[in-house]
Short mmCIF file of C-alpha atoms and ligand atoms in Angstrom, two decimals:
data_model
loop_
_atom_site.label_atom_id
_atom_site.label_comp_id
_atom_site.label_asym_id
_atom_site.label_seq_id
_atom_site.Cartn_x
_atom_site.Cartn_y
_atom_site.Cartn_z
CA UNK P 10 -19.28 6.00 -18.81
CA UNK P 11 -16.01 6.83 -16.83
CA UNK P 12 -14.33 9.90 -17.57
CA UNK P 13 -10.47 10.07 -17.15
CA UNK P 14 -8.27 13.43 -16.52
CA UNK P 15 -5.06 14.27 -15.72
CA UNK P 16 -1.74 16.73 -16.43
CA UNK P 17 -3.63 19.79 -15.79
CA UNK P 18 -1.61 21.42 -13.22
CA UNK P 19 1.51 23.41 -13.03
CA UNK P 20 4.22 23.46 -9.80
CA UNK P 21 2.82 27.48 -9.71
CA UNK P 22 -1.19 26.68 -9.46
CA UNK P 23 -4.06 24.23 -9.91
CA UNK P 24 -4.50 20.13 -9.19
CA UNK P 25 -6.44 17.63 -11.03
CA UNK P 26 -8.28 16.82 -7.77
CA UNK P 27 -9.88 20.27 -7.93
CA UNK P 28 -10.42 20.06 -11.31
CA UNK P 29 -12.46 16.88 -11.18
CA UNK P 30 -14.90 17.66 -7.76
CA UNK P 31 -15.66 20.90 -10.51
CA UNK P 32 -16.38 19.15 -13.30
CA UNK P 33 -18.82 16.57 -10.95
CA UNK P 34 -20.40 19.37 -9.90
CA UNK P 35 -21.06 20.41 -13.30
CA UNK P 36 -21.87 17.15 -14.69
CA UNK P 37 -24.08 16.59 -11.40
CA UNK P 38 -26.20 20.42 -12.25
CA UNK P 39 -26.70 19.31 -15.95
CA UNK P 40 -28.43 16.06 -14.50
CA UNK P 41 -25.94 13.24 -15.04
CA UNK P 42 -26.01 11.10 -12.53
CA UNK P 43 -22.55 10.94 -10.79
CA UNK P 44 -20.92 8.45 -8.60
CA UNK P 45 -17.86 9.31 -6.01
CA UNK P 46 -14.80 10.06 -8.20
CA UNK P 47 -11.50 8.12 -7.99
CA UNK P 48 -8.40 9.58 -7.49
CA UNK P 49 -5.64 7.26 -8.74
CA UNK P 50 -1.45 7.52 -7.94
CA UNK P 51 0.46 6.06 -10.82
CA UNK P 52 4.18 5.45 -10.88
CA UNK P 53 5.74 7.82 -8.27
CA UNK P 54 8.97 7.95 -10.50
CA UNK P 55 8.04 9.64 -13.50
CA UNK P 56 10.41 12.10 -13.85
CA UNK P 57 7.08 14.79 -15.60
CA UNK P 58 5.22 14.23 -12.90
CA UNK P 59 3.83 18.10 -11.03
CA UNK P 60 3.77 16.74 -7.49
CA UNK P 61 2.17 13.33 -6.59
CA UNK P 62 1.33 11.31 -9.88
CA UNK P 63 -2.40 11.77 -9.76
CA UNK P 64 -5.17 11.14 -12.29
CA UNK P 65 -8.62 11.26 -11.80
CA UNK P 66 -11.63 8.99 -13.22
CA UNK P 67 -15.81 10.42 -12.96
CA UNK P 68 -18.27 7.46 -13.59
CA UNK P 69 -20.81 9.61 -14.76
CA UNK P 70 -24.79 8.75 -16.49
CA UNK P 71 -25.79 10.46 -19.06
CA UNK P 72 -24.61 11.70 -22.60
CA UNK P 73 -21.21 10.91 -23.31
CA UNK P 74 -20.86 13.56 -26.26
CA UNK P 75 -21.53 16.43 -23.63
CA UNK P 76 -20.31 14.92 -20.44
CA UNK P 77 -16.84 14.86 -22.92
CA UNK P 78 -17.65 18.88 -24.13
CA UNK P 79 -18.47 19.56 -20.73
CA UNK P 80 -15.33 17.93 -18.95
CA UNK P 81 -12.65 19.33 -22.03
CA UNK P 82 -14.88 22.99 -21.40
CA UNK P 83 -13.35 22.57 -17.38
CA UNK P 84 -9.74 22.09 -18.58
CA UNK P 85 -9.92 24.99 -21.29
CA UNK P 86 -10.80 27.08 -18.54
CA UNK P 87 -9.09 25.69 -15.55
CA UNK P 88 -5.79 24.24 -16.84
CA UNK P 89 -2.15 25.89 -15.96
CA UNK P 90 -2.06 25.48 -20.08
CA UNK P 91 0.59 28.56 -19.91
CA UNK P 92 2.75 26.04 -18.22
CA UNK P 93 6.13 24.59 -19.44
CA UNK P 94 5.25 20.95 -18.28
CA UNK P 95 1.22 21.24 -18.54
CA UNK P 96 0.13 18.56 -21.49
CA UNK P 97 -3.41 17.74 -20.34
CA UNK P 98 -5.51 14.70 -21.46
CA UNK P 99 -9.22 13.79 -21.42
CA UNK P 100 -10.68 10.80 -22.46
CA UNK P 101 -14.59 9.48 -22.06
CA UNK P 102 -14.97 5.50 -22.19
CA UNK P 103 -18.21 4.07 -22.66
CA UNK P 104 -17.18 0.51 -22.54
CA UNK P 105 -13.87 0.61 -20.14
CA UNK P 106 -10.81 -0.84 -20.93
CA UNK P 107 -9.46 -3.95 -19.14
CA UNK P 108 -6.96 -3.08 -15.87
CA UNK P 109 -4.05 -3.71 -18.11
CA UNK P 110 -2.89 -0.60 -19.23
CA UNK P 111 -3.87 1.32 -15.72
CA UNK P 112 -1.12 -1.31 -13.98
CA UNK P 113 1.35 -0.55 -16.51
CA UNK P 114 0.70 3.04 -15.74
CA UNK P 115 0.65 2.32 -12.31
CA UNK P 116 4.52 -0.18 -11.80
CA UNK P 117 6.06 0.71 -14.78
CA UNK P 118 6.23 3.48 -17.83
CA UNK P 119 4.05 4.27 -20.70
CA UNK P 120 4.00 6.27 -23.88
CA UNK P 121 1.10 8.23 -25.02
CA UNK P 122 1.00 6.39 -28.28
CA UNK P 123 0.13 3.48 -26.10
CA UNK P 124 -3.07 5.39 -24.51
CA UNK P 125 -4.27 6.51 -27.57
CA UNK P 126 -4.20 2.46 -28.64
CA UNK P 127 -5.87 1.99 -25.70
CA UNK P 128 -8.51 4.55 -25.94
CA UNK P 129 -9.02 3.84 -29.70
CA UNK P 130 -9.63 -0.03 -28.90
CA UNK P 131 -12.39 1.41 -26.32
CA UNK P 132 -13.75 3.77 -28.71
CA UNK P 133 -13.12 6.44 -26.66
CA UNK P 134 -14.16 10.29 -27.14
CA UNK P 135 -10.40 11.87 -26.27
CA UNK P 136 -8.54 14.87 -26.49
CA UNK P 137 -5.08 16.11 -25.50
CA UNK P 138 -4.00 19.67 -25.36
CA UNK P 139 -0.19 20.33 -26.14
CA UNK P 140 1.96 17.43 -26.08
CA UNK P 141 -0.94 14.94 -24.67
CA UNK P 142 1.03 13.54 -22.51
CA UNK P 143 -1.95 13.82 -19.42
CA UNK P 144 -3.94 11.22 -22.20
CA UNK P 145 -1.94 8.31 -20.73
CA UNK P 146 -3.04 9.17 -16.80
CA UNK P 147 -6.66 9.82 -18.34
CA UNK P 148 -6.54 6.36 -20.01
CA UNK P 149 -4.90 4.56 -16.80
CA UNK P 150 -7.25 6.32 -14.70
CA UNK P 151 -10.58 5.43 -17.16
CA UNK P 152 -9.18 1.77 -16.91
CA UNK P 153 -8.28 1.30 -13.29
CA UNK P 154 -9.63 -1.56 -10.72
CA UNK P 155 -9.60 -1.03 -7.28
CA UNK P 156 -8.92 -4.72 -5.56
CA UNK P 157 -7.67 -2.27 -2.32
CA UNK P 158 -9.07 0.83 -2.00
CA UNK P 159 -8.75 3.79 0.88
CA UNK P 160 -10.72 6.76 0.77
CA UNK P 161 -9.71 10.67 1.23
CA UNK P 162 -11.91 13.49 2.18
CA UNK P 163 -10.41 16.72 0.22
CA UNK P 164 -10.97 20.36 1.25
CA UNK P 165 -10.48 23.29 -1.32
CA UNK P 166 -9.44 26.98 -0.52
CA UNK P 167 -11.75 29.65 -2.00
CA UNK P 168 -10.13 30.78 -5.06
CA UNK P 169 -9.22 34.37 -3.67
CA UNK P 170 -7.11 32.98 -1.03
CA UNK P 171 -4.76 30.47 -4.05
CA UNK P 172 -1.32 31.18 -2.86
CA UNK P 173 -1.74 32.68 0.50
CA UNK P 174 -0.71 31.47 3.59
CA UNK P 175 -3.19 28.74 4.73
CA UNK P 176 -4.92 29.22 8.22
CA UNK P 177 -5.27 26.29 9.76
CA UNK P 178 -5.78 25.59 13.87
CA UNK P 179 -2.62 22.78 14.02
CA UNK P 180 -3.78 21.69 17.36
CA UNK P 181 -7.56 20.70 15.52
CA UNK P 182 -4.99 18.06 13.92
CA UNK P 183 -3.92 16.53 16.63
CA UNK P 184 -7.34 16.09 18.33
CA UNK P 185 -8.19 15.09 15.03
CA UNK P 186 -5.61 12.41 14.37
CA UNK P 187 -6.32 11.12 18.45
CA UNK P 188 -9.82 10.70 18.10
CA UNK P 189 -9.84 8.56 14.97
CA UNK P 190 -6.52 7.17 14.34
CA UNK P 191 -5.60 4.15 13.33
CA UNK P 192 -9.02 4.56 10.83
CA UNK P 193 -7.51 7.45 9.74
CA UNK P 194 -3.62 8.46 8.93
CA UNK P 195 -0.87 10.46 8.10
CA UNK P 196 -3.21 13.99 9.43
CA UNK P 197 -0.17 14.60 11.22
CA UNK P 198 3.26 13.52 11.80
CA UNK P 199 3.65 12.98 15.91
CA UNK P 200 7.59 12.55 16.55
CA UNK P 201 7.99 15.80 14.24
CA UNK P 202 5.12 17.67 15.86
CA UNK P 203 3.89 18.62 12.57
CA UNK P 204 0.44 18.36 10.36
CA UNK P 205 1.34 16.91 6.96
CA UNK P 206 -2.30 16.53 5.41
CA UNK P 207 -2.23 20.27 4.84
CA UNK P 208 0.70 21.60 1.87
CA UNK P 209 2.77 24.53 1.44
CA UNK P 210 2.07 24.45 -2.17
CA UNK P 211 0.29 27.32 -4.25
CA UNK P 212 -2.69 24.85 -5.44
CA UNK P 213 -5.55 25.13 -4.53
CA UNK P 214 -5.92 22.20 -1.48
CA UNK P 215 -6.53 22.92 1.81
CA UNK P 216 -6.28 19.63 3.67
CA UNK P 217 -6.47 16.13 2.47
CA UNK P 218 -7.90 13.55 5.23
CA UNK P 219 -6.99 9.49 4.60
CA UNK P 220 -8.55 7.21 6.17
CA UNK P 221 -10.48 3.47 5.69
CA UNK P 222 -14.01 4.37 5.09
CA UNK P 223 -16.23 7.81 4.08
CA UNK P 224 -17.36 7.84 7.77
CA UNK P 225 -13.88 8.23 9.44
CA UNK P 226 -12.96 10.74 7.18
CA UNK P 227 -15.93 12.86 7.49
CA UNK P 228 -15.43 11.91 11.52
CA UNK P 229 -11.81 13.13 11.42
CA UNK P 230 -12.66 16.28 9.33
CA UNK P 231 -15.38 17.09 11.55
CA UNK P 232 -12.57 18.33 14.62
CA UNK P 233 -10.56 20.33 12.19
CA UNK P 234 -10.78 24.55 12.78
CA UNK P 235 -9.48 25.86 9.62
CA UNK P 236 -9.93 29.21 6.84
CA UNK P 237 -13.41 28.34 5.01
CA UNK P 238 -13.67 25.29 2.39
CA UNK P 239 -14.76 26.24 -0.87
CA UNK P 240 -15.40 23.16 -1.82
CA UNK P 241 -14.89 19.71 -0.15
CA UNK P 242 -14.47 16.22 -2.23
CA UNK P 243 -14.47 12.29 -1.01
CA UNK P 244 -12.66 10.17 -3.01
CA UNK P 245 -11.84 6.45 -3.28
CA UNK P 246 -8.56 5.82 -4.13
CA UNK P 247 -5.64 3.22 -4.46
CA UNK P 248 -3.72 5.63 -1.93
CA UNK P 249 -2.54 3.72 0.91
CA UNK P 250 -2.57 0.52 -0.94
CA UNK P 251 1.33 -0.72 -1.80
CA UNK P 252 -0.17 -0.99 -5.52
CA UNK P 253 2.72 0.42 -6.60
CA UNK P 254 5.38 -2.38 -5.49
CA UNK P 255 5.95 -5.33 -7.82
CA UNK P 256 7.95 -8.96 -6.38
CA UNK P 257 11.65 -8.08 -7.05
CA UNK P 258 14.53 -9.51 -6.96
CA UNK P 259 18.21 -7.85 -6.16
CA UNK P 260 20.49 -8.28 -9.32
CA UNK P 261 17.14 -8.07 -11.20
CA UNK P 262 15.70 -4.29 -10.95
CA UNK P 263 14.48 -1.83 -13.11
CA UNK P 264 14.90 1.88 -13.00
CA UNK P 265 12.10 3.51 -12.02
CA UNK P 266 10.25 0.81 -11.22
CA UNK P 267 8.68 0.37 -6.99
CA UNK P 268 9.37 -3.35 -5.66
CA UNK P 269 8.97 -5.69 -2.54
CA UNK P 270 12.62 -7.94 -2.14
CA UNK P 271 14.38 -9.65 0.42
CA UNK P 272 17.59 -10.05 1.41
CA UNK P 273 20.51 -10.26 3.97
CA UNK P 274 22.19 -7.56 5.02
CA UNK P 275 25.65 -7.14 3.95
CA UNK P 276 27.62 -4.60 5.81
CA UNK P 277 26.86 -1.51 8.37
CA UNK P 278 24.97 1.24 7.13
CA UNK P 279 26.42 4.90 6.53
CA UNK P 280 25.81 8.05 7.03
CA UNK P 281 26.39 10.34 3.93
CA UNK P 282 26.61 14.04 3.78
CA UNK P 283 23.23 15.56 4.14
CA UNK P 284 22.78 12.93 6.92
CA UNK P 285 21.22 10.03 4.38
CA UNK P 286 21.90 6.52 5.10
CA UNK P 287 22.81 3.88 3.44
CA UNK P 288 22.82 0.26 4.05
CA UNK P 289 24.29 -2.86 1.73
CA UNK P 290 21.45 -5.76 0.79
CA UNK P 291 22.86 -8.80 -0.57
CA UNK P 292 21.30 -12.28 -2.51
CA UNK P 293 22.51 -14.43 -4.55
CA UNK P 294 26.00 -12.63 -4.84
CA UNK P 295 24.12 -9.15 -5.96
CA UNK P 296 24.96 -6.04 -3.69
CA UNK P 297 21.53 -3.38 -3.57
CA UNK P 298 22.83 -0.32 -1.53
CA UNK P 299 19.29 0.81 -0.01
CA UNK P 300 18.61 4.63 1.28
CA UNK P 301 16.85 6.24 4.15
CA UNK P 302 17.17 9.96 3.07
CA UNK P 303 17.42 12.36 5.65
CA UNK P 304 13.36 13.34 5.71
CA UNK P 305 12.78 9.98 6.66
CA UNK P 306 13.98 10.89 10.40
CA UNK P 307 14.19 8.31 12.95
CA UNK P 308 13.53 5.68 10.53
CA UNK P 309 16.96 6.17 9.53
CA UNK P 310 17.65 4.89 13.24
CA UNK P 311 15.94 1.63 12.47
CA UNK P 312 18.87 1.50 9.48
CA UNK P 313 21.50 2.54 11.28
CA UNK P 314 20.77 -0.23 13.92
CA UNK P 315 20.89 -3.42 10.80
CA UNK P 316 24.04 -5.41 11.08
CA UNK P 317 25.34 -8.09 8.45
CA UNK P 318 23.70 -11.06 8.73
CA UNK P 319 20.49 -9.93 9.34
CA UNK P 320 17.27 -10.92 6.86
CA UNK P 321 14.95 -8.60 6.30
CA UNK P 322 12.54 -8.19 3.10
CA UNK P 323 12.42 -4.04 1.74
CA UNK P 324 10.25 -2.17 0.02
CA UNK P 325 10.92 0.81 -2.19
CA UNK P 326 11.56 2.45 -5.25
CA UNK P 327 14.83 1.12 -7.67
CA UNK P 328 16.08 5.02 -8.91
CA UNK P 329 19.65 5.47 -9.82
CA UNK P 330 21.23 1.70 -8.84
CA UNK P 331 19.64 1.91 -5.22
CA UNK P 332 16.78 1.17 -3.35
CA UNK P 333 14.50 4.14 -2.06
CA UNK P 334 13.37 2.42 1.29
CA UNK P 335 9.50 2.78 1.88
CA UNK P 336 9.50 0.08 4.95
CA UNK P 337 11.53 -2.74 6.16
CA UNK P 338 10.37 -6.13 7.41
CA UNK P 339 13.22 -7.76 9.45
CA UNK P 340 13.11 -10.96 9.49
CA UNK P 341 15.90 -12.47 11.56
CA UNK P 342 18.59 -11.00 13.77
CA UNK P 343 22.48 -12.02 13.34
CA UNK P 344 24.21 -12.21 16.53
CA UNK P 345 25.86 -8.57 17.39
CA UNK P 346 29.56 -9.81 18.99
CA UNK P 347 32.71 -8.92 18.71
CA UNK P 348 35.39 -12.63 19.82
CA UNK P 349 38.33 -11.33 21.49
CA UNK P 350 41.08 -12.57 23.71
CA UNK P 351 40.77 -13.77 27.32
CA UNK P 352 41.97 -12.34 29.87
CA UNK P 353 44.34 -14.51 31.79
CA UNK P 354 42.86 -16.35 34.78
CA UNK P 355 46.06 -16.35 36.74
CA UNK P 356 47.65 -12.88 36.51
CA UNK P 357 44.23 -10.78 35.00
CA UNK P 358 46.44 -9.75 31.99
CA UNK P 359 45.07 -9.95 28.37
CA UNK P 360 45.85 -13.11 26.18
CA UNK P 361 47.31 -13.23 22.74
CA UNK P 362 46.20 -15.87 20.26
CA UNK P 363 48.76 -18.82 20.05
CA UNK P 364 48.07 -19.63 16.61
CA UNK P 365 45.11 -20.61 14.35
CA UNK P 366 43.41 -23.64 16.19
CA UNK P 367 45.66 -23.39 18.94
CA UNK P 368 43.38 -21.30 21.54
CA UNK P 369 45.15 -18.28 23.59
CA UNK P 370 48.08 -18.04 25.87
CA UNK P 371 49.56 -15.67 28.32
CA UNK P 372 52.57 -13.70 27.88
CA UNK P 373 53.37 -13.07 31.47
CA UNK P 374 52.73 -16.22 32.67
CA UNK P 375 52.23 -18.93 29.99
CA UNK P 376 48.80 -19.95 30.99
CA UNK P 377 46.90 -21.14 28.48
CA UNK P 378 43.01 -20.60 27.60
CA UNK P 379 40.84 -22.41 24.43
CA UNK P 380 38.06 -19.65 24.31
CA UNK P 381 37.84 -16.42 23.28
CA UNK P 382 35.56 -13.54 25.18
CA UNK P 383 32.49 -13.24 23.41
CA UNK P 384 31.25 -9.75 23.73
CA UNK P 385 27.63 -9.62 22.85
CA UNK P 386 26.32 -6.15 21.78
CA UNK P 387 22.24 -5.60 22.59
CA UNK P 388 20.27 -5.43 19.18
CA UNK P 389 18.50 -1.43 18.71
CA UNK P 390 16.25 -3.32 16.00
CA UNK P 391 13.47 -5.66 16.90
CA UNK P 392 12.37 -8.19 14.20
CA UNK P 393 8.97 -6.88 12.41
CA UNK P 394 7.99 -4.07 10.27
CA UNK P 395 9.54 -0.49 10.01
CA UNK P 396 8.41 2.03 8.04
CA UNK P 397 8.88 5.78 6.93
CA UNK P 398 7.20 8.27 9.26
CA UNK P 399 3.72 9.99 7.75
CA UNK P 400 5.83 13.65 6.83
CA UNK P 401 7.59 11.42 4.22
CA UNK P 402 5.35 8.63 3.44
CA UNK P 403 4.41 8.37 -0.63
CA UNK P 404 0.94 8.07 -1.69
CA UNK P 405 0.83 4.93 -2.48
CA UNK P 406 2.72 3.46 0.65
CA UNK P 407 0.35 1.46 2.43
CA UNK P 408 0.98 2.31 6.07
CA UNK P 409 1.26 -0.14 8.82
CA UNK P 410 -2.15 0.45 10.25
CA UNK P 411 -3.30 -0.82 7.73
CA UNK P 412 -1.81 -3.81 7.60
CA UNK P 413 1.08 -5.17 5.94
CA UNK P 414 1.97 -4.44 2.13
CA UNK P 415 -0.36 -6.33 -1.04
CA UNK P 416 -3.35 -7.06 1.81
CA UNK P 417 -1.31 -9.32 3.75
CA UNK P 418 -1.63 -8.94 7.67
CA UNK P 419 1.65 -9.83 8.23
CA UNK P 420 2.52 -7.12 10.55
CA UNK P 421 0.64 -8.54 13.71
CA UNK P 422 -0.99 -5.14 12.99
CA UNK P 423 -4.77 -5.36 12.79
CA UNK P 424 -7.08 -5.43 9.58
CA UNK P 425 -9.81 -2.84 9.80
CA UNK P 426 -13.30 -3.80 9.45
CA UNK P 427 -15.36 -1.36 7.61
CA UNK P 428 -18.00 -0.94 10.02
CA UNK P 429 -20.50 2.16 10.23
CA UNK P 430 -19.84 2.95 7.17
CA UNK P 431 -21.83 6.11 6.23
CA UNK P 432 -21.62 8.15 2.89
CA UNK P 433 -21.35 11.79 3.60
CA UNK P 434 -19.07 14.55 3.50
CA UNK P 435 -19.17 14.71 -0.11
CA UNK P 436 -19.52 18.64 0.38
P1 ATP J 521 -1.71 16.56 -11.52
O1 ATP J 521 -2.35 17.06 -10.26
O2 ATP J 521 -1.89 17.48 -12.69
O3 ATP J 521 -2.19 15.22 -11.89
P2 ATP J 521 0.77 15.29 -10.97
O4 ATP J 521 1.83 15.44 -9.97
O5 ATP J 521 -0.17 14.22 -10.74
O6 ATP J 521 -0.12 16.56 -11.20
P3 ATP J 521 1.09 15.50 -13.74
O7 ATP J 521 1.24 16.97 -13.93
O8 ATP J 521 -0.21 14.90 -14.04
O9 ATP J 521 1.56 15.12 -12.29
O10 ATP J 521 2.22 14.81 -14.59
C1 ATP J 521 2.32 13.42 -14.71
C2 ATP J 521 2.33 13.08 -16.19
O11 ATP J 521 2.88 11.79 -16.32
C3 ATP J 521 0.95 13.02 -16.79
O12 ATP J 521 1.02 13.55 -18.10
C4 ATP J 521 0.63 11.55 -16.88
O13 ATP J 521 -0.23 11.22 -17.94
C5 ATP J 521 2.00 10.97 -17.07
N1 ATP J 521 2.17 9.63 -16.52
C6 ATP J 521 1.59 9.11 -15.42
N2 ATP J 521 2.01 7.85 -15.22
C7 ATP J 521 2.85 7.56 -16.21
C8 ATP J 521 3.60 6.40 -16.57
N3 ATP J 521 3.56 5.30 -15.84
N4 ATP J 521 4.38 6.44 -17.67
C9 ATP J 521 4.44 7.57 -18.40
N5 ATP J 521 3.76 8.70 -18.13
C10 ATP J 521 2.97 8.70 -17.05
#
């Protein structure tokens, strides 16, 4: 059976994470047998979501009737229920759904009337508390295929310490992130000097580690000096995985919806107040303005440095009429150059134009020239890939280590192989 979860935690306390390594370890000590949970993203731009979109799926063995008491027993007692926006959802599937209604879930928007049509069709044992709402992650998660898959190691705080300060050894990090990067990412952020696998929030997470296989995660997690775990989780997840972004087309978007599109650029980019930039995509006579907000650092840089002409493909969310970059693939460079008057050969003064067609003259004396100066400006931007830096890279942005976006190694980056690949860490 797979058992789906999600909506049980409030901006003040809690994640669904925690509350599904709990309810495997109950589920493992009543003997089911229990195989590595998932952790799935869904569509980053739901405006309910707590934090990060997740839901969480348990293939479990065993009695479905208690493995469904058991798991709606964990969110009766662990749920931020209290909470405004809290509308948990549980659902137990026998016989699991196709992947339709977890890719819906996943690229576009769903209603929870849908996921209880979906979980009826399954004959699925569900239950929402409050509005429900958490029924359509629990569905989409219960439903959801994996065709690209990362894994994360998660660390839990003992529950006296929820809301404290969180001791961590920052430089443990770093010797983390050099001793197993690129097979593991976004542990820490290098050009801001800063570890981003570890939040600021009140829930209970320590540190999250990402990386291609259980072995490199439980590698990387082995250099980190931190407060005690109380509990540590692997998952497998479509984190990392561009799962998000559909084929779109400028002229042709849909709010709230993540896509891959290509275009040419169209102007020079801005700088806004708050220091976010934005820069004009144009095709077939349809204007996107894209944005680089301000936490996306010196990727803005890469932005700033486009000039019209250029091609490049983008990837991003569609919110509010513009494109949230993610990464940019440039594909071609227009010439930078500014055409200007000579100056005259004869008497080193500068030419005016002497009419359309008609080439340059001299004003002093008379000389006459057919060419303008061409004054070529050195491109900043190199054709290739550009992408977000790790402290504001979204879940589901598959990072260039990994390859370029939908599995397709068209970064010159390398694929990784998933060699020594060891199962352990589970905690
Ligand atoms: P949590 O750790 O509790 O999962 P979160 O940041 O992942 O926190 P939730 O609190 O779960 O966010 O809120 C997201 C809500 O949006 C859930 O109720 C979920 O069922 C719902 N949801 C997820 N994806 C979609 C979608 N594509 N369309 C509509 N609702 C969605």
């Amino acid at each position: 059976m797979r058992i789906g979860i999600d909506d049980t935690d409030a901006p003040e306390g809690m994640c669904t994470t925690y509350l599904g390594a709990v309810l495997s370890r109950r589920l493992a000590g009543r003997g089911f047998r229990v195989g590595i949970p998932r952790l799935l993203r869904l569509n980053p731009n739901v405006p309910w979501k707590t934090r990060g979109n997740a839901a969480i799926c348990i293939d479990a063995e065993g009695d479905p009737k208690e493995a469904f008491r058991i798991a709606c027993g964990c969110v009766d007692e662990l749920a931020v229920l209290g909470a405004e926006g809290t509308h948990p959802g549980v659902a137990v599937v026998e016989d699991p759904p196709g992947p339709a209604f977890y890719r819906k879930a996943l690229q576009d928007f769903c209603t929870i009337d849908e996921a209880r049509e979906v979980l009826e069709a399954a004959g699925a044992r569900y239950r929402g508390w409050k509005l429900g709402r958490g029924l359509i992650g629990a569905a989409a998660a219960a439903s959801a295929d994996l065709p690209d898959a990362t894994w994360e190691l998660l660390a839990y705080r003992t529950p006296d310490r929820w809301g404290t300060c969180r001791e961590i050894d920052h430089q443990s990090f770093f010797v983390s992130e050099d001793a197993t990067s690129p097979r593991t990412w976004d542990t820490v952020d290098r050009a801001q000097g800063i570890v981003v696998c570890s939040p600021h929030t009140p829930d209970p997470v320590l540190f999250g580690i990402r990386g291609e296989s259980p072995w490199w995660v439980a590698y990387a997690r082995s250099f980190l000096v931190t407060e005690p775990a109380g509990m540590e989780q692997l998952y497998l997840t479509n984190q990392s995985t561009d799962a998000h972004l559909r084929e779109g087309r400028i002229g042709a978007l849909e709010e709230g919806r993540s896509y891959r599109l290509a275009g040419v650029v169209a102007g020079t980019a801005e700088t806004g107040r708050g220091g976010h930039v934005t820069v004009p995509l144009a095709d077939s006579g349809a204007t996107l303005p894209c944005m680089a907000y301000e936490p996306t650092k010196g990727f803005r840089d890469v932005v700033r440095g486009l000039r019209a002409g250029d091609r490049m493909e983008a990837c991003g969310s569609y919110k509010g009429g513009s494109l949230n970059l993610e990464k940019i693939r440039v594909l071609s460079l227009a010439e930078d150059a500014e055409r200007r008057p000579p100056v005259c050969g004869a008497c080193g003064k500068r030419m005016t134009s002497a009419g359309r067609g008609k080439g340059y003259r001299c004003r002093s004396c008379k000389s006459r020239a057919r060419d303008p100066e061409i004054c070529r400006h050195p491109r900043t931007v190199a054709c290739g890939w550009h992408e977000v830096p790790p402290c504001a890279r979204r879940h589901l942005a598959r990072p260039l280590v990994r390859g370029g976006p939908n599995g397709k190694d068209d970064t010159g980056g390398r694929i990784p192989d998933h060699g020594g690949c060891r199962v352990h860490g589970t905690g």
